[in-house]
Each structure stands twice: as structure tokens, then as C-alpha cells.
Coordinates of C-alpha atoms in Angstrom, one line a residue:
Chain J
X100 CA -30.2 33.1 -115.1
X101 CA -29.1 32.9 -111.5
X102 CA -25.5 33.2 -112.5
X103 CA -26.3 36.1 -114.7
X104 CA -28.0 37.8 -111.9
X105 CA -25.0 37.2 -109.7
X106 CA -22.6 38.4 -112.3
X107 CA -24.6 41.5 -112.5
X108 CA -24.1 42.4 -108.9
X109 CA -21.8 45.2 -108.2
X110 CA -18.3 44.1 -107.3
X111 CA -18.7 45.0 -103.7
X112 CA -21.9 42.9 -103.3
X113 CA -20.3 39.8 -104.9
X114 CA -17.3 40.1 -102.6
X115 CA -19.6 40.3 -99.6
X116 CA -21.3 37.1 -100.8
X117 CA -18.0 35.3 -101.0
X118 CA -17.1 36.7 -97.7
X119 CA -20.3 35.5 -96.2
X120 CA -19.8 31.9 -97.5
X121 CA -16.2 31.9 -96.1
X122 CA -17.4 33.3 -92.9
X123 CA -20.0 30.6 -92.6
X124 CA -17.6 27.8 -93.5
X125 CA -14.7 29.1 -91.4
X126 CA -15.6 27.6 -88.0
X127 CA -16.3 24.3 -89.6
X128 CA -12.9 24.3 -91.4
X129 CA -11.2 25.1 -88.0
X130 CA -13.0 22.3 -86.2
X131 CA -13.1 19.7 -89.0
X132 CA -9.7 17.9 -88.3
X133 CA -10.4 17.5 -84.6
X134 CA -14.0 16.4 -85.2
X135 CA -12.9 13.8 -87.8
X136 CA -10.3 12.3 -85.5
X137 CA -12.7 12.1 -82.6
X138 CA -15.4 10.5 -84.7
X139 CA -13.1 7.9 -86.4
X140 CA -10.8 7.0 -83.4
X141 CA -13.1 7.4 -80.5
X142 CA -16.8 7.3 -81.5
X143 CA -16.5 4.6 -84.2
X144 CA -14.6 2.2 -81.9
X145 CA -17.1 2.9 -79.2
X146 CA -20.0 1.8 -81.4
X147 CA -18.0 -1.1 -82.8
X148 CA -17.2 -2.2 -79.2
X149 CA -20.9 -2.0 -78.3
X150 CA -21.6 -4.4 -81.2
X151 CA -18.8 -6.8 -80.0
X152 CA -20.8 -7.2 -76.7
X153 CA -23.3 -9.2 -78.7
X154 CA -20.9 -11.1 -80.9
X155 CA -18.3 -13.8 -80.4
X156 CA -15.0 -11.9 -81.2
X157 CA -11.9 -13.9 -80.4
X158 CA -8.6 -12.5 -81.8
X159 CA -6.9 -15.9 -82.4
X160 CA -10.0 -17.5 -84.0
X161 CA -10.5 -16.3 -87.5
X162 CA -14.0 -17.9 -87.7
X163 CA -15.3 -15.9 -84.8
X164 CA -17.4 -12.9 -85.2
X165 CA -20.9 -14.4 -85.3
X166 CA -23.8 -13.0 -83.4
X167 CA -24.4 -14.6 -80.0
X168 CA -27.2 -12.5 -78.6
X169 CA -27.1 -12.1 -74.9
X170 CA -24.7 -15.1 -74.2
X171 CA -21.9 -12.9 -72.9
X172 CA -24.3 -11.2 -70.4
X173 CA -25.5 -14.7 -69.2
X174 CA -21.9 -15.7 -68.6
X175 CA -21.3 -12.3 -66.9
X176 CA -24.3 -12.9 -64.6
X177 CA -22.7 -16.0 -63.2
X178 CA -19.1 -14.7 -63.3
X179 CA -17.9 -14.5 -59.7
X180 CA -14.7 -12.7 -60.8
X181 CA -16.9 -9.9 -62.2
X182 CA -18.7 -9.4 -58.9
X183 CA -15.4 -9.5 -57.0
X184 CA -14.0 -6.9 -59.5
X185 CA -17.1 -4.8 -58.9
X186 CA -16.6 -4.9 -55.1
X187 CA -12.9 -4.2 -55.5
X188 CA -13.7 -1.2 -57.7
X189 CA -15.8 0.3 -55.0
X190 CA -13.1 -0.3 -52.4
X191 CA -10.3 1.0 -54.7
X192 CA -12.2 4.1 -55.7
X193 CA -13.6 5.0 -52.3
X194 CA -10.3 4.6 -50.4
X195 CA -8.3 6.4 -53.1
X196 CA -10.6 9.4 -53.5
X197 CA -11.1 9.8 -49.8
X198 CA -7.4 9.7 -49.0
X199 CA -6.4 11.9 -51.9
X200 CA -9.0 14.4 -51.0
X201 CA -8.2 14.6 -47.3
X202 CA -4.5 14.9 -47.8
X203 CA -4.9 17.2 -50.8
X204 CA -7.1 19.5 -48.8
X205 CA -4.6 19.6 -45.8
X206 CA -1.8 20.3 -48.3
X207 CA -3.7 23.1 -50.0
X208 CA -4.4 24.7 -46.6
X209 CA -0.8 24.5 -45.6
X210 CA 0.4 26.0 -48.9
X211 CA -2.2 28.8 -48.7
X212 CA -0.2 30.4 -45.9
X213 CA 2.8 32.5 -47.0
X214 CA 6.2 31.3 -45.7
X215 CA 9.8 31.4 -46.8
X216 CA 10.6 28.8 -49.4
X217 CA 6.9 28.3 -50.3
X218 CA 7.6 28.2 -54.1
X219 CA 10.2 25.4 -53.7
X220 CA 8.1 23.4 -51.2
X221 CA 5.2 23.7 -53.6
X222 CA 7.3 22.5 -56.6
X223 CA 8.6 19.5 -54.6
X224 CA 5.2 18.3 -53.2
X225 CA 3.6 18.6 -56.6
X226 CA 6.4 16.6 -58.3
X227 CA 4.7 13.2 -58.0
X228 CA 2.0 14.4 -60.3
X229 CA 4.5 14.7 -63.2
X230 CA 5.8 11.1 -62.7
X231 CA 4.4 8.8 -65.4
X232 CA 1.8 6.4 -63.9
X233 CA 3.6 3.2 -65.1
X234 CA 6.7 4.5 -63.3
X235 CA 4.7 5.3 -60.2
X236 CA 3.4 1.8 -60.2
X237 CA 6.8 0.2 -60.6
X238 CA 8.5 2.5 -58.1
X239 CA 6.0 1.6 -55.4
X240 CA 6.1 -2.1 -56.3
X241 CA 9.8 -1.9 -55.7
X242 CA 9.4 0.0 -52.4
X243 CA 7.1 -2.8 -51.2
X244 CA 9.5 -5.5 -52.3
X245 CA 11.5 -6.8 -49.3
X246 CA 14.5 -7.6 -51.5
X247 CA 15.0 -4.1 -52.6
X248 CA 12.6 -1.8 -50.8
X249 CA 12.6 -0.4 -47.3
X250 CA 8.9 -0.5 -46.5
X251 CA 8.6 -4.1 -45.4
X252 CA 11.6 -3.8 -43.1
X253 CA 10.2 -0.6 -41.6
X254 CA 6.8 -2.2 -41.0
X255 CA 8.6 -5.2 -39.5
X256 CA 10.7 -2.9 -37.2
X257 CA 7.5 -1.1 -36.1
X258 CA 6.0 -4.5 -35.2
X259 CA 3.2 -4.2 -37.8
X260 CA 4.4 -7.3 -39.6
X261 CA 5.7 -10.7 -38.4
X262 CA 8.4 -10.8 -41.0
X263 CA 9.4 -8.4 -43.8
X264 CA 7.0 -9.6 -46.5
X265 CA 5.6 -8.1 -49.6
X266 CA 2.1 -6.8 -49.0
X267 CA 1.5 -7.0 -52.8
X268 CA 1.5 -10.8 -52.5
X269 CA -0.7 -10.9 -49.5
X270 CA -4.4 -11.3 -50.6
X271 CA -5.7 -9.5 -47.6
X272 CA -3.5 -6.5 -48.0
X273 CA -2.5 -6.3 -51.7
X274 CA -5.1 -3.7 -52.6
X275 CA -3.3 -1.2 -50.2
X276 CA -0.3 -1.2 -52.5
X277 CA -2.0 0.3 -55.6
X278 CA -4.1 2.6 -53.3
X279 CA -1.1 4.0 -51.6
X280 CA 0.7 4.5 -55.0
X281 CA -2.5 6.2 -56.3
X282 CA -2.7 8.5 -53.2
X283 CA 0.9 9.5 -53.6
X284 CA 0.4 10.3 -57.3
X285 CA -3.0 12.0 -56.9
X286 CA -2.6 14.3 -53.8
X287 CA -1.1 17.0 -56.0
X288 CA -4.1 17.1 -58.3
X289 CA -6.5 17.8 -55.4
X290 CA -4.0 20.2 -53.8
X291 CA -3.6 22.2 -57.0
X292 CA -7.3 22.5 -57.6
X293 CA -8.2 23.3 -54.0
X294 CA -5.3 25.7 -53.6
X295 CA -6.5 27.6 -56.7
X296 CA -10.0 27.8 -55.2
X297 CA -8.6 28.9 -51.8
X298 CA -6.6 31.7 -53.4
X299 CA -9.7 33.0 -55.1
X300 CA -11.4 33.6 -51.7
X301 CA -11.3 37.4 -51.0
X302 CA -8.8 38.0 -48.2
X303 CA -10.9 40.9 -46.7
X304 CA -13.5 38.4 -45.7
X305 CA -11.1 36.7 -43.3
X306 CA -10.0 40.1 -41.9
X307 CA -13.6 41.2 -41.4
X308 CA -14.3 37.9 -39.6
X309 CA -11.2 38.2 -37.4
X310 CA -12.2 41.8 -36.4
X311 CA -15.7 40.4 -35.5
X312 CA -13.9 38.0 -33.2
X313 CA -14.2 34.7 -35.2
X314 CA -11.5 32.2 -34.3
X315 CA -9.4 30.2 -36.8
X316 CA -11.8 27.2 -36.7
X317 CA -14.9 29.4 -37.1
X318 CA -13.3 31.2 -40.0
X319 CA -12.5 27.9 -41.6
X320 CA -16.1 26.5 -41.2
X321 CA -18.0 29.7 -42.1
X322 CA -15.8 31.1 -44.9
X323 CA -13.3 28.6 -46.3
X324 CA -15.6 25.5 -46.5
X325 CA -18.6 27.2 -48.1
X326 CA -16.4 28.9 -50.7
X327 CA -14.6 25.6 -51.4
X328 CA -17.8 23.4 -51.5
X329 CA -18.5 23.7 -55.3
X330 CA -14.9 23.0 -56.2
X331 CA -14.8 20.1 -53.8
X332 CA -18.0 18.6 -55.1
X333 CA -17.0 18.8 -58.8
X334 CA -13.5 17.6 -58.2
X335 CA -14.5 14.6 -56.1
X336 CA -17.3 13.6 -58.5
X337 CA -15.1 13.8 -61.6
X338 CA -12.2 12.1 -59.9
X339 CA -14.5 9.3 -58.7
X340 CA -15.4 8.4 -62.3
X341 CA -11.8 8.8 -63.4
X342 CA -10.2 6.7 -60.7
X343 CA -12.8 3.9 -61.0
X344 CA -11.5 3.5 -64.6
X345 CA -7.9 4.0 -63.7
X346 CA -6.3 0.5 -64.2
X347 CA -2.7 1.4 -65.0
X348 CA -1.3 1.2 -61.4
X349 CA -3.1 -2.1 -60.8
X350 CA -1.9 -3.7 -64.0
X351 CA 1.7 -2.6 -63.4
X352 CA 1.8 -3.5 -59.7
X353 CA -0.2 -6.7 -59.3
X354 CA -1.9 -7.4 -62.7
X355 CA -5.1 -8.1 -60.7
X356 CA -3.5 -10.7 -58.4
X357 CA -3.0 -12.3 -56.0
X358 CA -6.0 -14.5 -56.5
X359 CA -7.8 -11.6 -58.3
X360 CA -7.9 -9.6 -55.0
X361 CA -6.9 -6.4 -56.7
X362 CA -8.8 -6.9 -60.0
X363 CA -11.1 -3.9 -60.6
X364 CA -13.6 -3.8 -63.5
X365 CA -11.4 -1.7 -65.7
X366 CA -8.4 -4.0 -65.3
X367 CA -10.6 -7.0 -65.7
X368 CA -11.7 -5.6 -69.1
X369 CA -8.1 -5.0 -70.1
X370 CA -7.1 -8.5 -69.0
X371 CA -9.9 -10.1 -71.0
X372 CA -8.8 -8.2 -74.1
X373 CA -5.1 -8.3 -73.6
X374 CA -4.4 -11.7 -72.1
X375 CA -7.4 -13.8 -73.0
X376 CA -7.9 -12.0 -76.3
X377 CA -11.6 -12.4 -75.8
X378 CA -12.8 -9.1 -77.3
X379 CA -16.5 -10.0 -77.2
X380 CA -16.6 -10.7 -73.5
X381 CA -14.3 -7.7 -72.7
X382 CA -16.8 -5.5 -74.6
X383 CA -19.7 -7.0 -72.7
X384 CA -18.1 -6.1 -69.4
X385 CA -17.3 -2.7 -70.8
X386 CA -20.9 -2.1 -71.7
X387 CA -22.0 -3.0 -68.2
X388 CA -19.4 -0.7 -66.7
X389 CA -20.6 2.1 -69.1
X390 CA -24.2 1.6 -67.9
X391 CA -23.1 1.7 -64.2
X392 CA -21.1 4.9 -64.8
X393 CA -24.1 6.5 -66.6
X394 CA -26.3 5.6 -63.7
X395 CA -23.8 7.1 -61.3
X396 CA -23.7 10.3 -63.3
X397 CA -27.5 10.5 -63.5
X398 CA -27.7 10.0 -59.7
X399 CA -25.3 12.9 -59.2
X400 CA -27.2 15.2 -61.6
X401 CA -30.5 14.3 -59.8
X402 CA -28.9 14.8 -56.4
X403 CA -27.6 18.2 -57.4
X404 CA -31.1 19.1 -58.6
X405 CA -32.7 18.1 -55.3
X406 CA -30.1 20.0 -53.4
X407 CA -30.6 23.1 -55.5
X408 CA -34.3 22.9 -55.2
X409 CA -34.0 22.8 -51.4
X410 CA -31.6 25.7 -51.4
Chain P
X294 CA -0.6 34.3 -27.9
X295 CA 2.9 34.7 -29.2
X296 CA 3.8 31.2 -27.8
X297 CA 0.8 29.7 -29.5
X298 CA 1.6 31.2 -32.9
X299 CA 5.3 30.0 -32.7
X300 CA 4.0 26.6 -31.9
X301 CA 1.6 26.8 -34.8
X302 CA 4.3 27.9 -37.2
X303 CA 6.5 25.0 -36.1
X304 CA 3.7 22.6 -36.6
X305 CA 3.0 24.1 -40.1
X306 CA 6.6 23.7 -41.2
X307 CA 6.7 20.2 -39.8
X308 CA 3.6 19.3 -41.8
X309 CA 5.1 20.8 -44.9
X310 CA 8.3 18.8 -44.3
X311 CA 6.3 15.6 -44.0
X312 CA 4.6 16.2 -47.3
X313 CA 7.9 17.0 -49.0
X314 CA 9.5 13.8 -47.6
X315 CA 6.5 11.7 -48.6
X316 CA 6.6 13.2 -52.1
X317 CA 10.3 12.8 -52.7
X318 CA 11.1 9.5 -50.9
X319 CA 10.1 7.1 -53.7
X320 CA 12.0 9.1 -56.3
X321 CA 15.0 9.3 -54.0
X322 CA 14.9 5.5 -53.5
X323 CA 14.7 5.0 -57.3
X324 CA 17.8 7.1 -57.7
X325 CA 19.6 5.5 -54.8
X326 CA 19.2 1.9 -56.1
X327 CA 20.1 3.0 -59.6
X328 CA 23.6 4.2 -58.4
X329 CA 24.2 1.3 -56.0
X330 CA 26.7 -1.3 -57.3
X331 CA 25.3 -4.8 -57.6
X332 CA 27.6 -6.3 -54.8
X333 CA 26.2 -3.7 -52.3
X334 CA 22.6 -4.0 -53.4
X335 CA 21.7 -6.8 -51.0
X336 CA 24.4 -6.7 -48.4
X337 CA 23.6 -3.1 -47.3
X338 CA 19.9 -3.6 -47.1
X339 CA 17.9 -0.5 -46.2
X340 CA 20.8 2.0 -45.9
X341 CA 19.9 5.5 -47.0
X342 CA 22.8 5.8 -49.4
X343 CA 25.3 3.2 -50.6
X344 CA 28.8 3.3 -49.2
X345 CA 30.1 3.4 -52.8
X346 CA 28.4 4.9 -55.8
X347 CA 28.6 3.6 -59.3
X348 CA 27.0 4.4 -62.7
X349 CA 27.4 0.8 -64.0
X350 CA 23.7 0.3 -64.3
X351 CA 23.3 3.5 -66.4
X352 CA 26.2 2.4 -68.6
X353 CA 24.7 -1.0 -69.1
X354 CA 21.2 0.3 -69.9
X355 CA 22.5 2.8 -72.4
X356 CA 25.0 0.6 -74.1
X357 CA 23.7 -3.0 -74.0
X358 CA 19.9 -2.8 -73.8
X359 CA 17.1 -1.8 -76.1
X360 CA 16.2 1.2 -73.8
X361 CA 17.8 3.8 -76.1
X362 CA 15.4 2.5 -78.8
X363 CA 12.4 2.7 -76.4
X364 CA 13.5 6.1 -75.4
X365 CA 13.7 7.2 -79.1
X366 CA 10.3 5.6 -79.9
X367 CA 8.7 7.4 -77.0
X368 CA 10.3 10.7 -77.9
X369 CA 9.0 10.3 -81.5
X370 CA 5.5 9.3 -80.4
X371 CA 5.1 11.9 -77.7
X372 CA 6.7 14.6 -79.7
X373 CA 4.6 14.0 -82.8
X374 CA 1.5 13.7 -80.8
X375 CA 2.2 16.9 -78.9
X376 CA 2.8 18.9 -82.1
X377 CA -0.1 17.6 -84.0
X378 CA -2.6 17.9 -81.1
X379 CA -1.5 21.4 -80.3
X380 CA -1.8 22.5 -83.9
X381 CA -5.3 21.0 -84.4
X382 CA -6.5 22.0 -80.9
X383 CA -5.5 25.6 -81.4
X384 CA -7.6 25.6 -84.6
X385 CA -10.7 24.0 -82.9
X386 CA -10.1 25.9 -79.7
X387 CA -10.1 29.2 -81.6
X388 CA -13.3 28.3 -83.4
X389 CA -15.0 27.5 -80.0
X390 CA -13.7 30.8 -78.5
X391 CA -14.5 33.2 -81.4
X392 CA -17.3 31.9 -83.5
X393 CA -20.9 31.0 -82.8
X394 CA -22.0 28.4 -85.4
X395 CA -24.6 25.8 -85.9
X396 CA -23.6 22.5 -84.2
X397 CA -21.2 24.1 -81.8
X398 CA -23.3 22.8 -78.9
X399 CA -23.1 19.3 -80.2
X400 CA -19.4 19.5 -80.8
X401 CA -18.8 20.6 -77.2
X402 CA -21.1 17.8 -76.0
X403 CA -19.3 15.2 -78.0
X404 CA -15.9 16.4 -76.7
X405 CA -17.2 16.3 -73.1
X406 CA -18.6 12.8 -73.7
X407 CA -15.2 11.6 -74.8
X408 CA -13.8 12.7 -71.4
X409 CA -16.5 10.7 -69.5
X410 CA -16.4 7.2 -70.8
X411 CA -13.7 4.7 -69.9
X412 CA -11.1 4.6 -72.6
X413 CA -10.3 1.0 -71.7
X414 CA -13.5 0.1 -73.5
X415 CA -11.8 1.0 -76.8
X416 CA -8.8 -1.2 -76.4
X417 CA -10.3 -4.2 -78.3
X418 CA -12.2 -2.4 -81.1
X419 CA -9.2 0.0 -81.8
X420 CA -6.9 -3.0 -82.1
X421 CA -9.4 -4.6 -84.5
X422 CA -9.7 -1.4 -86.6
X423 CA -6.0 -0.6 -86.8
X424 CA -4.8 -4.1 -87.5
X425 CA -6.0 -4.4 -91.2
X426 CA -4.6 -1.0 -91.8
X427 CA -1.1 -2.1 -90.7
X428 CA -1.2 0.4 -87.9
X429 CA -0.7 -2.0 -85.1
X430 CA 2.9 -2.4 -84.0
X431 CA 3.6 0.9 -85.6
X432 CA 4.5 4.3 -84.1
X433 CA 2.2 6.0 -86.6
X434 CA -0.7 4.0 -85.2
X435 CA 0.1 5.1 -81.7
X436 CA 0.4 8.8 -82.8
X437 CA -3.0 8.6 -84.4
X438 CA -4.7 7.1 -81.4
X439 CA -3.0 9.4 -78.9
X440 CA -3.8 12.4 -81.0
X441 CA -7.5 11.6 -81.0
X442 CA -7.5 10.9 -77.3
X443 CA -5.8 14.2 -76.4
X444 CA -7.6 16.6 -78.7
X445 CA -10.8 17.2 -76.7
X446 CA -8.9 18.3 -73.5
X447 CA -6.4 20.3 -75.5
X448 CA -9.2 22.0 -77.4
X449 CA -10.8 23.2 -74.1
X450 CA -7.4 24.2 -72.8
X451 CA -6.6 26.3 -75.9
X452 CA -10.1 27.8 -75.9
X453 CA -9.6 29.1 -72.4
X454 CA -6.3 30.7 -73.4
X455 CA -8.0 32.3 -76.5
X456 CA -10.8 33.5 -74.3
X457 CA -8.3 35.5 -72.3
X458 CA -7.2 37.5 -75.3
X459 CA -9.4 40.6 -76.1
X460 CA -11.3 40.4 -79.4
X461 CA -10.6 44.0 -80.2
X462 CA -7.1 43.1 -81.4
X463 CA -8.4 41.0 -84.2
X464 CA -11.2 43.4 -85.1
X465 CA -8.7 46.2 -85.5
X466 CA -6.6 43.9 -87.8
X467 CA -9.7 43.1 -89.8
X468 CA -10.5 46.7 -90.3
X469 CA -7.0 47.0 -91.7
X470 CA -7.9 44.4 -94.3
X471 CA -6.7 41.1 -92.7
X472 CA -8.8 38.0 -92.9
X473 CA -9.9 36.2 -89.8
X474 CA -7.3 33.5 -90.4
X475 CA -4.5 36.1 -90.9
X476 CA -5.6 37.8 -87.7
X477 CA -5.6 34.4 -85.9
X478 CA -2.1 33.5 -87.2
X479 CA -0.3 36.8 -86.9
X480 CA -1.9 38.4 -83.9
X481 CA -3.7 35.9 -81.7
X482 CA -1.3 32.9 -81.9
X483 CA 1.8 34.8 -80.9
X484 CA 0.0 36.2 -77.9
X485 CA -1.0 32.6 -76.9
X486 CA 2.5 31.2 -76.9
X487 CA 2.5 30.4 -73.1
X488 CA -0.8 28.6 -73.6
X489 CA 0.7 26.7 -76.6
X490 CA 3.7 25.7 -74.6
X491 CA 1.5 24.5 -71.8
X492 CA -0.7 22.4 -74.2
X493 CA 2.4 20.9 -75.8
X494 CA 3.7 20.0 -72.4
X495 CA 0.5 18.4 -71.2
X496 CA 0.0 16.3 -74.3
X497 CA 3.7 15.3 -74.4
X498 CA 3.5 14.1 -70.8
X499 CA 0.2 12.2 -71.4
X500 CA 1.6 10.5 -74.5
X501 CA 4.9 9.7 -72.8
X502 CA 3.0 8.0 -69.9
X503 CA 0.3 6.1 -71.8
X504 CA 0.5 2.4 -71.1
X505 CA -2.6 0.3 -71.9
X506 CA -3.0 1.1 -75.6
X507 CA 0.7 0.8 -76.1
X508 CA 0.7 -2.6 -74.5
X509 CA -2.2 -3.8 -76.7
X510 CA -1.0 -2.3 -80.0
X511 CA 2.7 -2.9 -79.8
X512 CA 4.4 -6.3 -79.7
X513 CA 8.1 -6.7 -80.1
X514 CA 11.0 -4.4 -79.2
X515 CA 11.3 -2.4 -82.4
X516 CA 8.2 -0.2 -81.9
X517 CA 7.9 -0.5 -78.1
X518 CA 7.6 2.8 -76.2
X519 CA 9.3 3.3 -72.9
X520 CA 6.5 2.0 -70.7
X521 CA 6.0 -1.1 -72.7
X522 CA 9.8 -1.7 -72.9
X523 CA 10.3 -1.2 -69.2
X524 CA 7.3 -3.5 -68.3
X525 CA 8.6 -6.2 -70.6
X526 CA 12.1 -5.8 -69.1
X527 CA 10.6 -6.1 -65.6
X528 CA 8.7 -9.3 -66.3
X529 CA 11.7 -10.9 -68.0
X530 CA 14.7 -9.9 -65.9
X531 CA 13.0 -9.2 -62.6
X532 CA 16.3 -9.6 -60.7
X533 CA 18.3 -6.8 -62.3
X534 CA 16.9 -4.1 -59.9
X535 CA 19.8 -1.7 -60.5
X536 CA 19.2 -1.7 -64.2
X537 CA 15.5 -1.4 -64.0
X538 CA 15.7 1.5 -61.7
X539 CA 18.4 3.2 -63.9
X540 CA 15.9 2.8 -66.8
X541 CA 13.2 4.2 -64.5
X542 CA 15.3 7.3 -63.8
X543 CA 15.8 7.8 -67.5
X544 CA 12.0 7.6 -68.0
X545 CA 11.6 10.3 -65.4
X546 CA 13.8 12.9 -67.1
X547 CA 11.4 14.3 -69.8
X548 CA 8.5 14.4 -67.3
X549 CA 10.5 16.2 -64.7
X550 CA 11.9 18.7 -67.2
X551 CA 8.4 19.5 -68.3
X552 CA 7.2 19.8 -64.7
X553 CA 9.9 22.3 -63.7
X554 CA 8.9 24.3 -66.7
X555 CA 5.2 24.3 -66.0
X556 CA 4.7 24.2 -62.3
X557 CA 4.9 27.9 -61.5
X558 CA 2.1 28.5 -64.0
X559 CA -0.1 25.8 -62.5
X560 CA -1.8 27.5 -59.5
X561 CA -1.4 30.9 -61.1
X562 CA -3.3 29.9 -64.2
X563 CA -6.0 28.0 -62.4
X564 CA -6.5 31.0 -60.1
X565 CA -6.9 33.3 -63.0
X566 CA -9.4 30.9 -64.5
X567 CA -11.3 30.7 -61.2
X568 CA -11.6 34.4 -60.8
X569 CA -12.8 34.8 -64.4
X570 CA -15.3 32.0 -64.1

């Protein structure tokens, strides 16, 4: 009956029904391939990984896979390497973000001023950003190597070192290696983002302030900084999360050594999975890291709320 | 006053110069060692340029090592990933830009979520999932994984490019009898070509540089990508600095080409986005 009724519709009505169905299905057809890939290759492994945290999953042991409850977390609770990795993560992230931000901001301010050759200078200083991270790591590891690199010899000549030695093999200094490489690689990102925000500030504001007698420093603190503040906040927060998970440079330059002094949580997870092939324990650490990152994000959201309420 | 501003200008140029030197020095050193003949490598120490140049390291790397294979593998993986991601992301980005539909909010939330959690979490489970399918130690497996990882960001990127194109163009085409898809393919896509090129470039570079998943999923030389090959080479023959750096210079080529092509759009594009937002 229903079909009869439909068949009885005038041609134009029926076409509009087909049209309506296609129009409703259309956005789903466009997004389906992307959605399917994200669900199968990212969401499914994420859930599977969470289940590994409570199971004994060892790649080389075919009989593994059984449920072990909270055993991994008990091990983790007493794992000194984990606490060291946690402290190293804070140090690595804090130093990298701070240095990248400060030098990136200075660079953005320098490039915001027109000068002859600005386009070329900009292209050159942004170049490190295009260098693949594994190559960045290797390149800096070579620069720090006294056999082939100049840095130890320069530090020695400046009297900062007793002999031209590799700081990457010095437990006290090793973390500076990946941090410096990270700063070199990451300055352009901050500079690009901040430069874009700088160029969006209306120029007449500066002119008006100059006419009113505001000096360069005053113009910077009362115009530039307030305009940049939202961009700075967002970039720093997102970068903090990203860098705390960024293990490539450490794995390439020191693989966590010497004596685990450069091991961060992310590289510890990778080492457990890749070298120890202990997928269960790696997933348990990953779960803890995820909870910590969630807590950090919540803290940021709450902080923002408090600041907005006060404003 | 005039004195002060001359001083300021000099300081400004000096600071720029410092940045340029800092940015270029590591790459310069890479190039320098790669063209230094072995007999001068240790004797000349920290000289800025060798007294005699030679391309022996490049010749060796190209003729007698597995690096051409790594280079080819990386080209295949990065190229395929870039093309597939751009294709799928332009579809999904278009849907996000032009349609309002049920579940759109959740789709965006899901894509944002994938940008927030540490991907290193997925190393073990993805290995476990791909290994029974025969997708470990295979270039196809890498393409699948990289495609999924890059789609969310590429979708947002494409969406922002589509947002910049006026809707009226498609509406006019639809009045003339075109379907939405025809309007998308024949009118919107050609106008988005710069955006498509940018997305291709970004995804290519990301796939070219990826290390951790390639290390985990690939064992053996035949399917190794450039990062995996170079790292294996470094840990095995850690004394052949000239050859390693020659290989490093080769790894730099595609990234730098892309960068030269993209860099002038960088600040410009971001500025446009900032003004609009």
C-alpha cells in the first residue's frame, strides 16, 4: 500500500523524496572513510591498549594474554625508573617549552619589523621546522660528538669543559642534548604562530599610542602583550602536552640513557614495548600517562574558567 | 634620536643574523662532513670547510648501501599516505564545512580527541592488531596507520580552506542543475588547489619523518623507511660518519623542497585565518 501511495506521487514529489534521502545521506558518505579509519586504527587500538594494562601481554610468549588485575600497577607503584621518568618529563617539557617560547617570541618580534631581505631571513630561520625529527636528533647527536662535532671543542675552548667530552654521555648534562635539539627544531613553530598573531594587530593602535607619547616598551606591554595573550596561552598549553609526549629526539639521541637520566615517560613506554616487548606493562604506564594528561587538561580548563569569572 | 635608531637597527640585524646562524649551522655541518674525504675527517678537526672536497660518501651510499631502497620505500609510503589522506580529508573537510548533520559535533570531538592523546600508547596494540593481518613489515601497513593518524588534522586544514570559498558559487551551480557532489568536484575543488597542495605537503612531510611506528612495525631492510634505515645504519656502523651524514643530506632533500614551496604561505595563511577567526 505504501509503495502504491509512493508510486502515485507526481513525478516531482518523488524526485524530491529521493533528493531528500540523498541530501540526508550525503554528509555521512563524505565523512565515512575518515571516520572508519579513525575508529579502526586509532580508537580500537586505544581501547585494546587499555585492556592490555590489566593483562599479561608479552610478544615473545604465546601463552601470555591472561588477566592479571592490578599487578602492573603494583609493579609501577614501586618502579623507581617510572618516577625518574616522570621527573625527567617535567624537566624536559618545562625547559623545552620555556626556551622555545622565549626565543620564538623574540624571533617573531624581530621579524614583525620590515627590513630588506626579510623574506629570505624568514625562510632561513624557519627551515629547522622542515627537518625531519629523526634527522634533527642525529644531527645534534653528531654535533655533540667530540670525534666529529665542533661543540665539545668550543665548550672546551671557552673553558666550560675540562676536556672536549660528549655531554650526551654525561648523566648530569645529558638531558640538555635533546632539549637543545628540541629548542632548535621548535622555535620556528612558536615564531610562526606568534608572528601571525602579531601581524593581526591593527597598526593604527601603535600609531595612536605613539602620538599619545607611549614609548616602545609601553607600547609593547599595553598593546602587543594583551593582543598576543590568547595565542600565547593556547600555543603554550597545546605545546606542553605535545612535547611531554614527544619521544623521538630522546630515542634517537640517547635512547633514554645514560643510566636512564634522559628517559621520559613516553620514551619509557616505547622502550618497554619495543625493546622489552612487554606490551602489558607498556600499556599500564600509558594508561597512567593518559590519566595525568587528562588531569592536566582539566586543570587548564578549570583555571581558564576561574580567570574568565574574575575578568 | 637618530643615533639611537641606527643603533637599534644594527642590534636588530645582528639578532636576526644570530638566529639565521643558529638555524643553519647544524645543517651546514651535516653538509660539510658529508663532503669531507675520510682521510681529512679526523686530522682537520673543527675546520669550517675541508681543504679538499669529495663526493665519495654520496657515491658509496647511492651505489653500495641499502639507502636507495629506504629512499624508495619512504617515497612510496609518504606519497601514498599524502594522496589518500588528502583525498579523504577533502571529502570529510567539505562535509564539515558545508553540511549541518546529526553527529557532526561528535565527529569533531572524536577528531579533536585523537589529537590530544599520546600516540605512543598505540604502538603495542597496533602491532598486535596488524601482525595477524600480515601488515607488519609491510609498506601497506605503514600507509594504513599513517593515513589514519593524519586524517583528523588534514580534515580540519581542508575545512578551513573550504570555509574560505563562498557558498554562493555552489548554489549557483545547483540552480543550473548540478548535484552537490558535482558542484564540489567541478567548482570547489579547483578553487581549493593551493589548500590541497598544502595538505599534500604537510602529510607527506609528517609521513616522511615518522619514526616510532616505523621502528616497531618494520624489521629487516626490505621494507625499512628512511628513518628506520638510517637509525639501523647508525647503530651498526657508527664510525662511518661521512656516509651517515651523506645519507642524512639525502633525507633532507624532500623535506626542504616542500618547505621552500610552502614557507611563503605559512604566515600569510595563518594571518588570514587569524583575521577571519
